[in-house]
Structure formats: structure tokens, C-alpha cells
Amino acid sequence: MAASLKRLAISPKNPDPGGEFIVKGAGLESLFAAKDADPFRQAMRALNNLELQIMEITLHGVRGSIAVAHHKASQYGGNTACIEVCTDNGTRIFLDSGTGLRKAGENLPAQGEVHVFITHGHADHIVGLWFFKPLHLPTWTTHLYLPEWLEPLPDYFYQCGFFPVPFNQLKGKVVTHMVRAGQFISLDPSNSEVTAQSFDTEHPGGNLGWKIAADNATLLYSGDCEITKDPVGHKKMAELLQGVELAIVDAQYDRASYQKGFGHSCWEDWLEVTAGTDLSRLILTHHDPMTSDTDLAALDNYLASLHQIGWLRIQMAREGTSFTIGQKRLHRRSSDKIDRFLEDLTKYSSEHAVMDKFLLKAREIAQAEAGSIYLIEGDRLFQAYSHNDAMFVVSDAYLQAYKNKSFPVSRDSIVGYAASTGRSLNISDVADPQTSAPCRFKDVVNDKSDYVIRSVLTLPLKNRLGQVFGALQLANRLEPGGKSPSPFSEKQQKDCLALAGQAGIILERCLAERRNIHALLRMAAVHDPFETKSHANRIGSVTSEIYHFWALKKGFLSETIRQEKGRLRLAAMLHDLGKVGVSEAILQKPGKLSPEEKKLMRIHTAVGESILMDDRREVASMAREIARHHHQQWNGKGYAGADGESLLSGLDIPFWARLVSLADVFDALVAPRCYKNPWTFKKALNFVKDEAGRHFDPEIVECLFGIEDLLRQIYARYPEKEPMKQF
Ligand code: C2E
Ligand code: SIN
Ligand code: SIN
Ligand code: FE
Ligand code: FE
């Protein structure tokens, strides 16, 4: 009874005892049916309940593998796996029985009932059980839930001589339940307020994770769990996390210490898996015994900083900490979720990051297996970003940006139609010959891949003034359990339009930043016929892709990579802005420069830096470093400013400038210049290889070779155009 009251929403919040008050929501009937119920007092109690906890979670053990008693583990705690969950209808649950369970048992009342769930039989998850107070008191009943393969476990301990007394001779009452993966258990069958559901995870010997739900609160505990690189595993875990408010998960490793096959995940993987779910809080546990408080605190701080930039709240599990969940969801509606999403989206400045998140959300609303964003450039629509669950993993989605797929802004294609008319188009089956549409299906049927598209939803993307700047295309609605694509519903079309209306404006703002940079460059290039838009796009793309390759090798978080890459792409484009300060006669000189002319040419590094001096935008600080140092060489030669002032070498040269220096020279070699003919890719690659360790940072040269195929795509996407016409 008390529990169902919590679902009530009551207004006004502080009803005047004499006045009117309204009680809404489920449980109303029982409220008034309750014996000697005073509706007003009941309502007040329900109101108070809104303030009360619905599920309280306490961490009693957060270590993995083995308990540690060292002072360096005193802050985050040395006990192994144990979590206590109490609901306010009095259900008490323990998840895992590591050494933390012994201590937790000490503080329990003299009698009661408790549910203990064991995820798997590894020692760090079970040794506390035999020392759990309720098992030694006749006044207690313990429900013990064991994965079915652990049936022999209780007796085994005595039989093998691990414990002196047989399990069945302990004084407490024990009811043992064997459970399978996917099993659903009601913990208090009288009103089924509290339920538990198991799922299996990747862990040597098996492991059952648990999802515990009470009223509005849902908790997920992974137990031991290795998230493999396999996208199916990622997807399964992301699905399990839907509707979960707080998740406590195994993150024993980071990417650097990751041991494949040991059955534990890296914290970085959880960040990827939880993106796009509606989780509010993520607790990382199963800390390695070797990880000190200092290390844990450093990571904790970093994770807290992610929360500042719009990530869900992530924390390192700390022994003794409690969390309360279940209040928020009472009031959350789906439109709140979209608002929250949009608020989050405004925090990103990189166009690729915005497109990625926007596409993911639109696909979620429309249950679309695939989707693309097209942007207008001149009189064509270029595919700028794409997801396709059937063909590639989302982490490779950015590569589609270089695929050079485009359509005219006309009725020759579905996206062209949406962009030229500003109308959305919902086609239930493009393969059906009966389908009539006001456009040709060139964009969806002429694709060379084997991917078959049936249902297509296409929406125009508009800026604040209502001008179309692109289109969003979603393909193949897949309903849960459905085998073949079904048509997009009218509601999905409406919801996606509403989302696109808002997200489109945010995206357009990001694109405007790139357009501003192009305008600056056009201004700077009035006297430099070869400094084209393509050149700037190539330098931006090549530099940011070298960085991406490098950062992946270093095991950087994909979210960090995305942010830095977006900034770098724009900043790199500005590297030669300072050429505006160099005379036309020098820039356009067909032959070799004289030493005097060279000296004047060198000024462009200092001019570029000074133009960007008062610029407070995020990209500007990076762009300043790049402008100043992009002609400095690894061996200390080169220049930054006219007279070789402030010469740096090796790792002292800012990293961003070392990246741009390689991309810039490579581009100068393969592109035509007024003073030279274009070189072949092969010749240019051989040249930079020879210069590794002399002109260039050898590690960065290696990364350039790592993206060789992508390099060719980038040059095809942004070909050298005719030199700019002179004004
Ligand atoms: P840029 O054309 O964008 O060239 C950038 C950098 O690429 C050059 O920096 C140089 O390190 C490398 N590079 C370009 N072409 C060649 C080449 O044929 N062989 C080799 N080994 N390296 C090459 P650098 O030398 O500091 O020049 C900076 C800028 O000065 C150049 O930008 C270009 O605008 C101008 N410049 C340099 N040399 C000449 C020249 O002989 N004649 C003219 N008209 N301009 C030049
Ligand atoms: C992030 O961008 O994800 C975090 C901040 C940083 O490390 O650059
Ligand atoms: C970005 O602009 O977000 C990154 C650049 C890229 O992915 O190519
Ligand atoms: Fe384990
Ligand atoms: Fe330069």
C-alpha cells in the first residue's frame, strides 16, 4: 500500500488543509478504498513519499580479484564485490558476496529476511557469504540466488575444507534458488513491487548480471563482464541499459592495462556503450588490487569533468557510498528527454559530433537501421555523415564523409527533392513498383553496395531563417523482433521533424564556423591563386585523420578524440592565414625565391599568429600555435617568424603544429604550385618517409602511412580546383 502511494502525483504541492486538492495517477482507487483512510492525510503522506527514497544502494565492496588492506586503498576501499539495495517497502538485497558482505552483515537488525544474488563463483564474489551474520542467526531468512552451474557451491566449501562447518548446519534459515540467464524473479510476490531479472555477460566460466527494479527505480549490476569490441555485444549491453537509472559495472581496466579474455572491461568501453542510452548515473567498480587511491581519484576527477560537458554522471565506486534512485522518473516525460538531448547537443562545437548524436537520436525515434545527413555545397548535396548498423559500426561512421557521394539539389533523388522543396517524404517501400513519388529514387537504389533499402523517411534540414541547408535520410525501420523493414509511422515522421527543426539549427551553427573560416581564407587568398578552399579542406581533413589514427593507437577515449579532432580540423585550415601579409609578387613568383624574398615569406607564420591573437573562440588557441610553428622542423631547423626567432625542435614543437607541418608539406608536394609541378603520391610519400626524424616527427609520419587509403579518398573528395580568378 505505502509503495503504491509513491506513484501519485499531487497538486498543488502544499495543499491548504481546508482547500481543494487533486490526486492523480495510479493507485487512486486503492487510496480511497483503504480502510479508515483519511484522504487528505494519505495524500500528504504520498507527497512526502515523493521526497523519500525509493531505492537506496550502498557499496560495501568495490575491489576485484582479491581484497587489499593497504593504506593506498583506504579511501576507495579494499573489500571485494558487494552491493546492498534497500527499497522503501523493506526489501533488502545484496548483490554478490565478496568480503564486503561480512562487514555489511554486522550492521543488520536482529531479525529479518534478505535476498543474496551471486553473479558467479570466482572467489572475490563469494568468500564473504560464509561470514554473513544472517546465516548464523535463527531469526533470519536468507534467499540465496545462484547461477544454475553453482548448485554445488554451498556444500563444496565445507567438502573441500575451505570452511569448518557444513552449510546446512549454519543456524540461519536459507532458501536456495537456482537461476538461468533471462530469468525474471518477483522478490515480493504479494504485490510484485520489486523484481530482478538476470542476463548473461562475457566472463570466463559465466556470469549473471542483474537488473533490479522497484517502482520507478531501475538498477543494473553487471557483475564481471568483458565488453568485447564486437558490435553485437555493445548493442546488447546498450539495450539492457535502456530504462536503467543507475548502473554499477565492471571496469577493472583502462585501454592501456586491458587484458583481453580476462573477463573485465575498460572504463572507456562503458562510455561508448552508455552513449545514447537514458542512463543517469554510471558507477565503475571491480577496481584492480594494484590501482591506488591516487589513480582512482585522478580518473574520478576526469570523469566528473566529462559530466560538466554534458555526459551522464560517472563515478568510480567507493566503499561506503550510497545512492538514492527513483525520484526523478516520476516526472520525466518523453519531451523532457528530447529537451535534455537538445541541451546536451548545444555543448558540442564539432559538426561531426553534432551530426553523430543527431543521427543517433533520429534513428532511435524512427527505429531506423540506417541514416545519413546530406549537406548542400554549391548546387549539390554531399553525404556528410552516415550510420548503417548492417554495414559498419558507428565508430567508423565519420569515414563516410570522404566517400564523395553527392546528388544534385533537384527531383532526381529523394534527398534532392526534400532539399529543393523543403518537404519531408515518407516512402513505405521504394522497391514496390506501385510506389509513386514526386522524385526519382536515385539516391537509394543506385548505391553500389548490397544493402537493400525498403522504407525511407527523408526530411529537409533548415536554418533559423527556414532556408534549407541539407537533408536527413532515415532508412529501413526495424521494429523489435521484426525481420524485414516496415514503413515509418506518421508519429515517427512528426517526431523526427520536431527533432530536426531544433537539431538542424544547432548543426547549422557548427557549420557556420567552418564557413567563417572559409571566408577568412578567401580574403587571405585574394593574392594567392593556389590557396583554394579545397586545399584548406584537405589540410583540415588530413591533419585531423592523422590525429585520429595517432589517438586511437594511444588508446584515447573516442569522445576526447571526437572533440579534439573537430577543433583541430578547423584550426589546421587556418595555418597559412598569415600569407595575407606577404606580397603578391612573392606569392605568385614562378621560380625560386631569393634569400631576401624567403625572409619576407617567413613572416607569414608570425602574421597568422597575430591575426588570431584576440580571437577567443576554442579553435583559436590551437590555430595560433599551428600558425606560428607549422614550419618548424623536428631537427630544429625551419622557422617561426622572420629571423628564425624562437626555434624549437622535437617534442618541444607544439603537437598540433607537428601534425600540420606534415600534412602541409605533403599537400604542397602533390598539389600544383606556381613554382612547381605536382608530384605523384608515391614520390611525395617517399619524400616524407626520408624526412622522418629530420623534417618530421617520425611517429607522425608513421601515422600518415597508417591512413594511406583514406588519404586517397580525401584527395578525391576535395580535388584541386582551377586557381582562383583574379579580381
Ligand atoms: P607551400 O607552397 O604551401 O609549401 C609548404 C612547404 O612545403 C614548404 O615550406 C616546403 O617545406 C614544402 N615544399 C613545397 N614544395 C616543395 C618542393 O618542391 N620540394 C621540397 N623539398 N619541399 C617543398 P617553405 O619552404 O617554408 O615554404 C613556405 C611557403 O613559401 C610555400 O608554401 C610557398 O608559398 C612559398 N615558397 C617556398 N618556396 C618557394 C619558391 O621557390 N617559389 C615561390 N614562388 N614560392 C615559394
Ligand atoms: C573531452 O573532450 O572528451 C574531454 C576533454 C579533453 O580531454 O579534451
Ligand atoms: C569533426 O569535425 O568533428 C572531426 C573531423 C572528421 O571527423 O573528419
Ligand atoms: Fe570474476
Ligand atoms: Fe605556411
XYZ file of C-alpha atoms in Angstrom, residues 7-617:
611
model
C 3.261 6.758 -7.763
C 0.780 9.511 -7.094
C 1.281 12.944 -8.454
C -0.460 15.530 -6.350
C -1.058 19.180 -6.974
C -0.821 21.814 -5.662
C 2.380 20.832 -3.864
C 1.379 22.150 -0.446
C -2.374 21.845 -0.249
C -4.080 24.031 2.280
C -5.894 21.674 4.713
C -9.162 23.489 4.168
C -8.799 23.865 0.460
C -9.172 21.646 -2.503
C -6.560 19.224 -3.602
C -6.298 16.947 -6.553
C -4.909 13.451 -6.523
C -3.904 11.993 -9.858
C -2.389 8.772 -11.022
C -2.379 5.046 -10.479
C -3.225 3.865 -7.015
C -6.052 6.369 -6.552
C -8.662 3.670 -6.172
C -6.700 1.822 -3.536
C -6.053 5.080 -1.761
C -9.736 5.651 -1.183
C -10.515 2.003 -0.725
C -8.028 1.709 2.091
C -9.539 1.051 5.474
C -10.172 4.135 7.593
C -8.370 6.196 5.057
C -8.294 9.901 5.591
C -7.814 11.034 2.016
C -6.101 14.227 2.974
C -3.598 12.624 5.352
C -2.981 9.907 2.809
C -2.333 12.493 0.157
C 0.091 14.339 2.401
C 1.916 11.118 3.085
C 2.087 10.444 -0.633
C 3.519 13.901 -1.120
C 6.182 13.255 1.451
C 6.912 9.981 -0.185
C 7.823 11.856 -3.323
C 10.685 13.286 -1.336
C 11.665 9.926 0.109
C 13.963 7.388 -1.383
C 12.567 4.653 -3.491
C 15.683 2.537 -3.723
C 18.852 3.056 -1.737
C 22.059 1.473 -2.912
C 25.157 1.105 -0.760
C 28.543 -0.073 -1.937
C 30.187 -2.437 0.578
C 32.940 -3.832 -1.650
C 34.414 -2.373 -4.830
C 37.645 -4.343 -5.428
C 38.072 -7.092 -7.938
C 40.241 -10.202 -7.793
C 41.311 -10.036 -4.135
C 40.792 -7.825 -1.102
C 43.509 -5.283 -0.303
C 44.371 -3.944 3.136
C 46.929 -1.360 2.069
C 46.704 2.297 3.157
C 46.762 3.254 -0.531
C 43.370 1.570 -0.791
C 41.908 3.175 2.300
C 39.892 5.848 0.501
C 38.184 3.804 -2.182
C 38.160 0.682 -0.033
C 39.749 -2.744 -0.099
C 36.795 -5.141 0.218
C 35.655 -7.194 -2.759
C 32.332 -7.127 -4.587
C 29.199 -6.462 -2.540
C 26.312 -4.059 -3.097
C 23.314 -3.589 -0.829
C 19.971 -2.491 -2.233
C 17.086 -1.478 0.020
C 13.704 -0.454 -1.241
C 11.413 1.560 0.966
C 8.877 -1.215 1.150
C 11.524 -3.060 3.141
C 13.035 -5.432 0.593
C 16.729 -5.918 1.268
C 19.037 -7.278 -1.406
C 22.752 -7.976 -1.580
C 24.401 -8.285 -4.962
C 27.461 -10.536 -4.711
C 29.025 -11.791 -1.532
C 32.633 -10.666 -1.632
C 34.429 -9.682 1.552
C 32.213 -6.559 1.711
C 29.259 -8.748 2.711
C 30.793 -9.695 6.046
C 31.051 -6.107 7.181
C 27.595 -5.238 5.787
C 26.097 -8.057 7.871
C 27.400 -6.553 11.104
C 25.008 -3.618 10.902
C 21.831 -5.540 10.207
C 18.966 -5.647 12.731
C 18.361 -8.693 14.957
C 15.948 -10.383 12.578
C 14.610 -10.226 9.069
C 14.685 -11.508 5.531
C 17.313 -10.855 2.913
C 17.959 -11.740 -0.729
C 21.530 -12.510 -1.801
C 22.334 -12.707 -5.524
C 25.596 -14.273 -6.651
C 26.802 -13.377 -10.134
C 29.399 -16.137 -10.453
C 31.690 -18.319 -8.384
C 35.018 -16.500 -8.576
C 36.455 -16.128 -5.079
C 36.209 -12.338 -4.940
C 32.429 -12.621 -5.369
C 31.664 -15.368 -2.844
C 34.064 -15.586 0.112
C 32.034 -13.206 2.255
C 28.980 -15.468 2.240
C 30.176 -17.827 4.974
C 30.782 -14.866 7.252
C 27.424 -13.166 6.694
C 25.653 -12.624 10.019
C 22.112 -13.668 8.917
C 23.423 -17.128 8.017
C 24.391 -17.604 11.650
C 21.183 -16.319 13.288
C 17.999 -18.407 13.560
C 15.965 -15.160 13.390
C 16.974 -14.521 9.776
C 15.878 -15.969 6.437
C 18.299 -15.692 3.540
C 17.158 -16.260 -0.038
C 20.254 -17.285 -1.945
C 20.106 -16.919 -5.740
C 22.815 -18.911 -7.506
C 23.525 -19.266 -11.228
C 22.449 -22.831 -12.037
C 26.013 -24.010 -12.589
C 26.872 -23.106 -8.978
C 24.428 -25.537 -7.384
C 27.183 -27.483 -5.556
C 28.820 -24.301 -4.211
C 27.415 -24.145 -0.630
C 28.447 -27.725 0.214
C 31.612 -27.571 -1.807
C 33.204 -25.112 0.591
C 32.929 -27.497 3.527
C 33.780 -30.587 1.479
C 36.972 -29.066 0.177
C 37.953 -27.882 3.608
C 37.588 -24.160 2.862
C 35.195 -23.737 5.802
C 34.851 -25.758 9.036
C 31.045 -26.168 9.207
C 28.684 -27.696 6.584
C 26.434 -25.082 5.021
C 23.203 -26.786 6.126
C 24.339 -26.716 9.753
C 24.541 -22.937 9.887
C 21.828 -21.553 12.196
C 20.114 -19.159 9.796
C 17.300 -20.269 7.509
C 18.393 -20.465 3.850
C 16.218 -20.851 0.768
C 18.320 -21.564 -2.293
C 17.100 -20.623 -5.790
C 18.856 -21.730 -8.979
C 18.627 -19.173 -11.761
C 19.266 -19.061 -15.503
C 20.080 -16.154 -17.768
C 16.984 -14.166 -18.667
C 15.048 -15.294 -15.609
C 12.552 -12.913 -14.082
C 12.042 -13.074 -10.318
C 9.473 -11.301 -8.201
C 11.005 -10.653 -4.786
C 7.830 -9.932 -3.022
C 5.172 -11.953 -4.773
C 2.315 -10.346 -2.811
C 2.470 -7.106 -4.768
C 5.415 -7.658 -7.148
C 6.842 -4.261 -6.399
C 10.417 -5.457 -6.549
C 11.677 -7.588 -9.392
C 15.006 -8.959 -10.523
C 15.994 -10.080 -13.965
C 19.207 -11.833 -14.907
C 21.303 -11.541 -18.044
C 24.497 -13.285 -19.005
C 27.746 -11.477 -19.686
C 31.081 -12.334 -21.257
C 33.209 -13.733 -18.428
C 35.299 -16.917 -18.233
C 33.110 -19.597 -16.625
C 29.977 -17.483 -16.955
C 28.406 -14.626 -15.034
C 24.856 -13.466 -14.451
C 24.318 -9.730 -14.205
C 21.142 -8.404 -12.591
C 18.627 -5.719 -13.281
C 16.676 -4.821 -10.135
C 13.515 -2.767 -10.457
C 11.244 -1.276 -7.820
C 8.527 1.194 -8.660
C 10.195 3.845 -10.742
C 13.755 2.899 -9.916
C 15.826 0.527 -12.010
C 19.360 -0.556 -11.178
C 21.696 -2.662 -13.281
C 24.662 -4.557 -11.868
C 26.869 -6.209 -14.448
C 28.836 -8.492 -12.170
C 32.038 -9.384 -14.010
C 31.741 -8.504 -17.627
C 34.039 -8.044 -20.578
C 32.689 -5.806 -23.277
C 34.368 -7.076 -26.371
C 34.931 -4.996 -29.485
C 32.142 -6.903 -31.154
C 29.291 -4.522 -32.049
C 26.662 -7.136 -31.161
C 27.902 -7.220 -27.559
C 27.858 -3.422 -27.440
C 24.345 -3.318 -28.770
C 23.084 -5.973 -26.375
C 24.502 -4.083 -23.411
C 23.093 -0.767 -24.642
C 19.682 -2.405 -24.926
C 19.914 -3.786 -21.393
C 20.679 -0.285 -20.173
C 17.511 1.205 -21.624
C 15.277 2.366 -18.802
C 18.032 1.936 -16.217
C 18.696 4.885 -13.943
C 21.861 3.746 -12.242
C 24.298 1.098 -13.432
C 27.182 -0.418 -11.491
C 29.586 -2.089 -13.862
C 32.895 -3.897 -14.091
C 35.609 -1.534 -15.322
C 38.742 -3.127 -13.932
C 40.927 -1.863 -16.778
C 41.679 1.120 -18.884
C 42.679 0.716 -22.509
C 46.360 0.693 -21.575
C 46.090 -2.102 -18.994
C 43.365 -4.079 -20.777
C 43.900 -7.841 -20.766
C 41.786 -9.392 -23.440
C 39.947 -12.547 -22.355
C 40.315 -11.974 -18.603
C 36.625 -11.131 -18.444
C 36.742 -7.467 -17.458
C 36.029 -4.246 -19.315
C 37.836 -0.956 -19.793
C 36.078 2.130 -18.473
C 36.433 3.682 -21.940
C 34.202 0.953 -23.363
C 31.422 1.788 -20.941
C 31.471 5.369 -22.118
C 30.873 4.169 -25.629
C 28.178 1.709 -24.633
C 26.240 4.173 -22.499
C 26.199 6.964 -25.087
C 22.675 7.112 -26.461
C 21.069 5.355 -23.501
C 18.988 7.260 -20.971
C 21.126 6.202 -18.027
C 21.601 8.935 -15.390
C 24.448 7.549 -13.402
C 27.232 5.089 -14.066
C 29.349 3.612 -11.272
C 32.584 1.907 -12.278
C 33.670 -0.898 -9.973
C 35.820 -4.074 -9.633
C 38.933 -1.960 -9.166
C 42.199 -3.724 -9.761
C 44.006 -4.505 -6.460
C 47.040 -2.670 -7.875
C 45.155 0.564 -8.543
C 45.881 3.095 -5.812
C 43.576 5.712 -4.347
C 45.558 8.373 -6.224
C 44.919 6.687 -9.579
C 41.254 6.166 -8.801
C 40.831 9.770 -7.664
C 42.503 11.070 -10.838
C 40.159 9.087 -13.035
C 37.232 10.098 -10.844
C 38.100 13.765 -11.414
C 38.381 13.279 -15.116
C 35.003 11.543 -15.228
C 33.481 14.374 -13.218
C 34.789 16.832 -15.816
C 33.011 14.873 -18.540
C 29.770 15.433 -16.652
C 30.444 19.182 -16.963
C 30.484 18.910 -20.725
C 27.219 17.074 -20.833
C 27.988 13.462 -20.154
C 25.976 11.397 -17.784
C 27.357 11.344 -14.279
C 30.125 8.758 -13.991
C 31.950 7.873 -10.789
C 34.466 5.395 -9.518
C 32.842 3.121 -6.964
C 33.934 3.924 -3.438
C 33.270 1.631 -0.488
C 30.655 3.053 1.880
C 28.990 5.326 -0.675
C 25.196 5.320 -1.004
C 22.964 6.410 -3.850
C 19.247 7.009 -3.914
C 17.355 6.476 -7.111
C 13.757 6.538 -8.277
C 12.584 10.069 -7.636
C 13.358 11.712 -10.909
C 11.458 9.393 -13.176
C 8.158 10.248 -11.575
C 8.043 13.433 -13.544
C 10.027 12.674 -16.626
C 8.153 12.697 -19.901
C 9.464 11.883 -23.328
C 9.507 15.530 -24.388
C 11.761 16.238 -21.405
C 14.116 13.678 -22.806
C 14.248 15.438 -26.159
C 14.839 18.754 -24.369
C 17.639 17.204 -22.397
C 19.097 15.809 -25.597
C 18.995 19.189 -27.338
C 20.500 20.960 -24.352
C 23.322 18.449 -24.451
C 23.739 18.842 -28.192
C 24.380 22.590 -27.936
C 27.512 21.790 -25.928
C 29.273 20.306 -28.945
C 31.121 22.559 -31.339
C 32.297 19.940 -33.800
C 29.977 19.418 -36.735
C 30.763 15.701 -36.901
C 29.954 15.227 -33.230
C 26.642 17.042 -33.661
C 25.755 15.050 -36.753
C 26.628 11.818 -34.980
C 24.412 12.497 -31.979
C 21.589 13.952 -34.028
C 21.568 10.953 -36.347
C 21.614 8.519 -33.447
C 18.638 10.228 -31.806
C 16.650 10.445 -35.048
C 17.311 6.759 -35.711
C 16.215 5.905 -32.194
C 12.920 7.757 -32.654
C 12.294 6.216 -36.066
C 13.748 2.758 -35.242
C 15.843 3.193 -38.382
C 18.599 0.758 -39.186
C 20.497 3.306 -41.243
C 20.599 7.028 -41.767
C 22.562 9.796 -43.439
C 22.904 13.527 -43.278
C 23.423 15.402 -46.547
C 24.649 18.982 -46.742
C 24.333 21.402 -49.621
C 27.590 22.563 -51.181
C 27.059 24.694 -54.252
C 24.292 23.049 -56.273
C 24.806 19.557 -54.903
C 24.036 17.647 -51.732
C 27.038 15.811 -50.314
C 26.690 12.927 -47.912
C 28.344 14.365 -44.835
C 27.679 11.691 -42.224
C 26.221 8.220 -42.245
C 25.249 5.343 -39.964
C 24.380 1.847 -41.050
C 24.031 -0.914 -38.451
C 24.015 -3.581 -41.133
C 27.223 -2.417 -42.804
C 29.586 -0.760 -40.390
C 29.986 0.156 -36.748
C 29.116 3.665 -35.675
C 32.719 4.394 -34.701
C 33.638 4.234 -38.412
C 30.739 6.459 -39.441
C 32.923 9.534 -39.995
C 34.690 7.768 -42.862
C 31.530 8.126 -44.933
C 32.251 11.845 -45.045
C 35.019 11.171 -47.578
C 33.002 8.832 -49.781
C 32.242 11.708 -52.139
C 28.614 10.665 -52.577
C 26.514 13.524 -53.921
C 23.260 14.362 -55.709
C 22.005 17.491 -57.421
C 19.546 19.640 -55.496
C 16.665 18.575 -57.756
C 13.925 15.981 -58.022
C 16.411 13.483 -59.405
C 16.722 11.944 -55.961
C 14.766 11.732 -52.721
C 17.224 13.879 -50.785
C 17.303 16.310 -53.696
C 13.533 16.538 -53.554
C 13.499 17.194 -49.807
C 16.192 19.856 -50.168
C 14.745 21.607 -53.205
C 11.129 21.672 -51.985
C 11.675 21.864 -48.214
C 9.177 18.998 -47.802
C 9.548 15.715 -45.994
C 8.928 12.458 -47.788
C 7.856 9.184 -46.169
C 8.074 6.279 -48.618
C 6.948 2.906 -47.291
C 8.714 0.753 -49.878
C 10.976 2.089 -52.587
C 11.229 -1.395 -54.091
C 7.487 -1.618 -54.672
C 6.736 -0.826 -58.356
C 3.354 0.575 -57.247
C 5.053 3.285 -55.234
C 4.588 6.636 -56.829
C 6.691 9.512 -55.627
C 7.367 13.006 -56.929
C 11.048 12.223 -57.408
C 13.446 9.563 -58.668
C 14.929 7.099 -56.187
C 18.457 7.600 -57.435
C 19.970 8.040 -54.019
C 18.662 4.807 -52.567
C 18.716 2.368 -55.482
C 21.913 3.327 -57.276
C 24.123 2.535 -54.357
C 26.793 0.022 -55.329
C 26.560 -1.837 -52.026
C 24.344 -4.874 -51.491
C 22.380 -3.128 -48.787
C 18.701 -3.174 -49.783
C 16.603 -0.207 -48.781
C 12.815 -0.509 -48.411
C 11.283 2.185 -46.214
C 12.756 5.686 -46.388
C 11.975 8.792 -44.383
C 13.591 11.975 -45.668
C 13.413 15.408 -44.055
C 14.822 18.772 -45.067
C 17.229 20.494 -42.662
C 16.593 24.194 -42.243
C 18.404 27.071 -40.568
C 16.828 29.697 -38.341
C 15.555 31.600 -41.358
C 13.894 28.500 -42.744
C 16.413 28.113 -45.574
C 17.252 24.541 -46.454
C 20.917 23.618 -45.976
C 20.691 19.843 -46.124
C 18.591 16.746 -45.624
C 18.254 13.909 -43.148
C 17.509 10.499 -44.586
C 16.499 7.510 -42.455
C 16.224 4.069 -43.974
C 14.623 0.753 -43.038
C 12.511 0.905 -39.923
C 13.175 -2.246 -37.921
C 10.687 -2.937 -35.173
C 11.872 -5.056 -32.235
C 11.626 -8.665 -33.286
C 10.722 -7.657 -36.840
C 12.529 -9.478 -39.636
C 12.025 -7.114 -42.540
C 11.762 -3.322 -42.668
C 8.345 -1.776 -42.043
C 7.078 1.696 -43.056
C 7.841 4.674 -40.833
C 4.766 5.776 -38.907
C 3.215 9.222 -39.104
C 4.094 9.782 -35.471
C 7.727 8.959 -36.156
C 7.694 11.363 -39.072
C 6.220 14.079 -36.871
C 8.644 13.444 -34.000
C 11.644 13.397 -36.330
C 10.512 16.660 -37.932
C 10.271 18.251 -34.499
C 13.734 16.971 -33.617
C 15.220 18.052 -36.961
C 13.721 21.530 -36.536
C 15.752 22.070 -33.370
C 18.825 19.943 -34.023
C 19.116 21.417 -37.532
C 19.589 24.876 -36.062
C 22.310 23.610 -33.734
C 24.041 21.846 -36.620
C 23.850 24.917 -38.812
C 25.604 26.944 -36.143
C 28.512 24.500 -36.204
C 28.683 24.604 -39.985
C 28.708 28.395 -39.836
C 32.024 28.219 -38.019
C 33.590 26.404 -40.951
C 32.038 28.899 -43.371
C 33.515 31.786 -41.375
C 36.907 30.185 -41.668
C 36.479 29.750 -45.404
C 35.537 33.427 -45.691
C 38.682 34.423 -43.805
C 40.753 32.200 -46.063
C 39.199 33.580 -49.246
C 40.087 37.015 -48.023
C 43.631 35.971 -47.271
C 43.918 34.227 -50.635
C 42.929 37.138 -52.854
C 46.570 37.436 -53.897
C 47.384 33.768 -53.736
C 45.825 31.962 -56.693
C 46.519 28.470 -55.385
C 45.211 28.835 -51.855
C 41.855 27.281 -52.555
C 39.011 26.051 -50.388
C 39.907 22.508 -51.387
C 43.432 22.997 -50.125
C 42.145 24.153 -46.729
C 39.663 21.271 -46.533
C 42.413 18.799 -47.393
C 44.797 20.132 -44.746
C 41.956 20.091 -42.198
C 40.943 16.541 -43.054
C 44.425 15.042 -43.428
C 45.652 16.639 -40.187
C 42.596 15.528 -38.208
C 42.741 11.994 -39.604
C 46.430 11.635 -38.771
C 45.486 12.749 -35.270
C 42.613 10.243 -35.133
C 44.931 7.391 -36.092
C 47.527 8.520 -33.563
C 44.973 8.934 -30.760
C 43.408 5.526 -31.380
C 46.864 3.995 -31.143
C 47.344 5.745 -27.808
C 44.020 4.382 -26.581
C 42.324 7.762 -26.207
C 38.680 7.904 -25.402
C 36.569 8.207 -28.536
C 34.730 11.177 -27.053
C 38.017 13.024 -26.493
C 39.147 12.161 -29.991
C 35.902 13.486 -31.437
C 36.194 16.805 -29.619
C 39.871 17.391 -30.372
C 39.509 16.271 -33.941
C 36.724 18.725 -34.637
C 38.763 21.610 -33.236
C 41.916 20.520 -34.998
C 40.189 20.226 -38.347
C 39.168 23.872 -38.222
C 42.379 25.152 -36.656
C 44.550 23.400 -39.244
C 42.652 25.096 -42.057
C 43.910 28.439 -40.770
C 47.614 27.546 -40.800
C 48.547 29.846 -43.687
C 46.207 32.716 -42.853
C 49.313 34.900 -42.409
C 50.076 34.742 -46.131
C 47.747 37.727 -46.345
C 50.757 39.694 -45.069
C 53.032 38.553 -47.899
C 53.178 40.452 -51.155
C 51.542 39.223 -54.303
C 54.867 39.389 -56.150
C 56.380 36.826 -53.834
C 53.348 34.560 -53.559
C 52.949 34.357 -57.326
C 56.618 34.239 -58.299
C 57.013 31.395 -60.790
C 60.589 30.493 -59.893
C 62.775 30.108 -56.828
C 62.642 32.736 -54.107
C 65.705 34.833 -53.355
C 67.053 34.780 -49.771
C 65.503 38.213 -49.209
C 62.124 37.031 -50.528
C 62.349 33.914 -48.388
C 62.829 36.084 -45.352
C 59.662 38.044 -46.201
C 57.795 34.797 -46.825
C 58.683 33.536 -43.376
C 56.778 36.411 -41.800
C 53.517 34.603 -42.613
C 53.939 32.450 -39.518
C 54.072 35.477 -37.228
C 51.322 37.338 -39.109
C 48.988 34.335 -38.838
C 49.528 34.156 -35.121
C 48.883 37.856 -34.634
C 45.667 37.875 -36.688
C 44.276 35.221 -34.345
C 45.574 36.954 -31.227
C 42.350 38.401 -29.839
C 40.167 35.579 -31.024
C 38.522 33.925 -28.037
C 36.985 31.004 -29.882
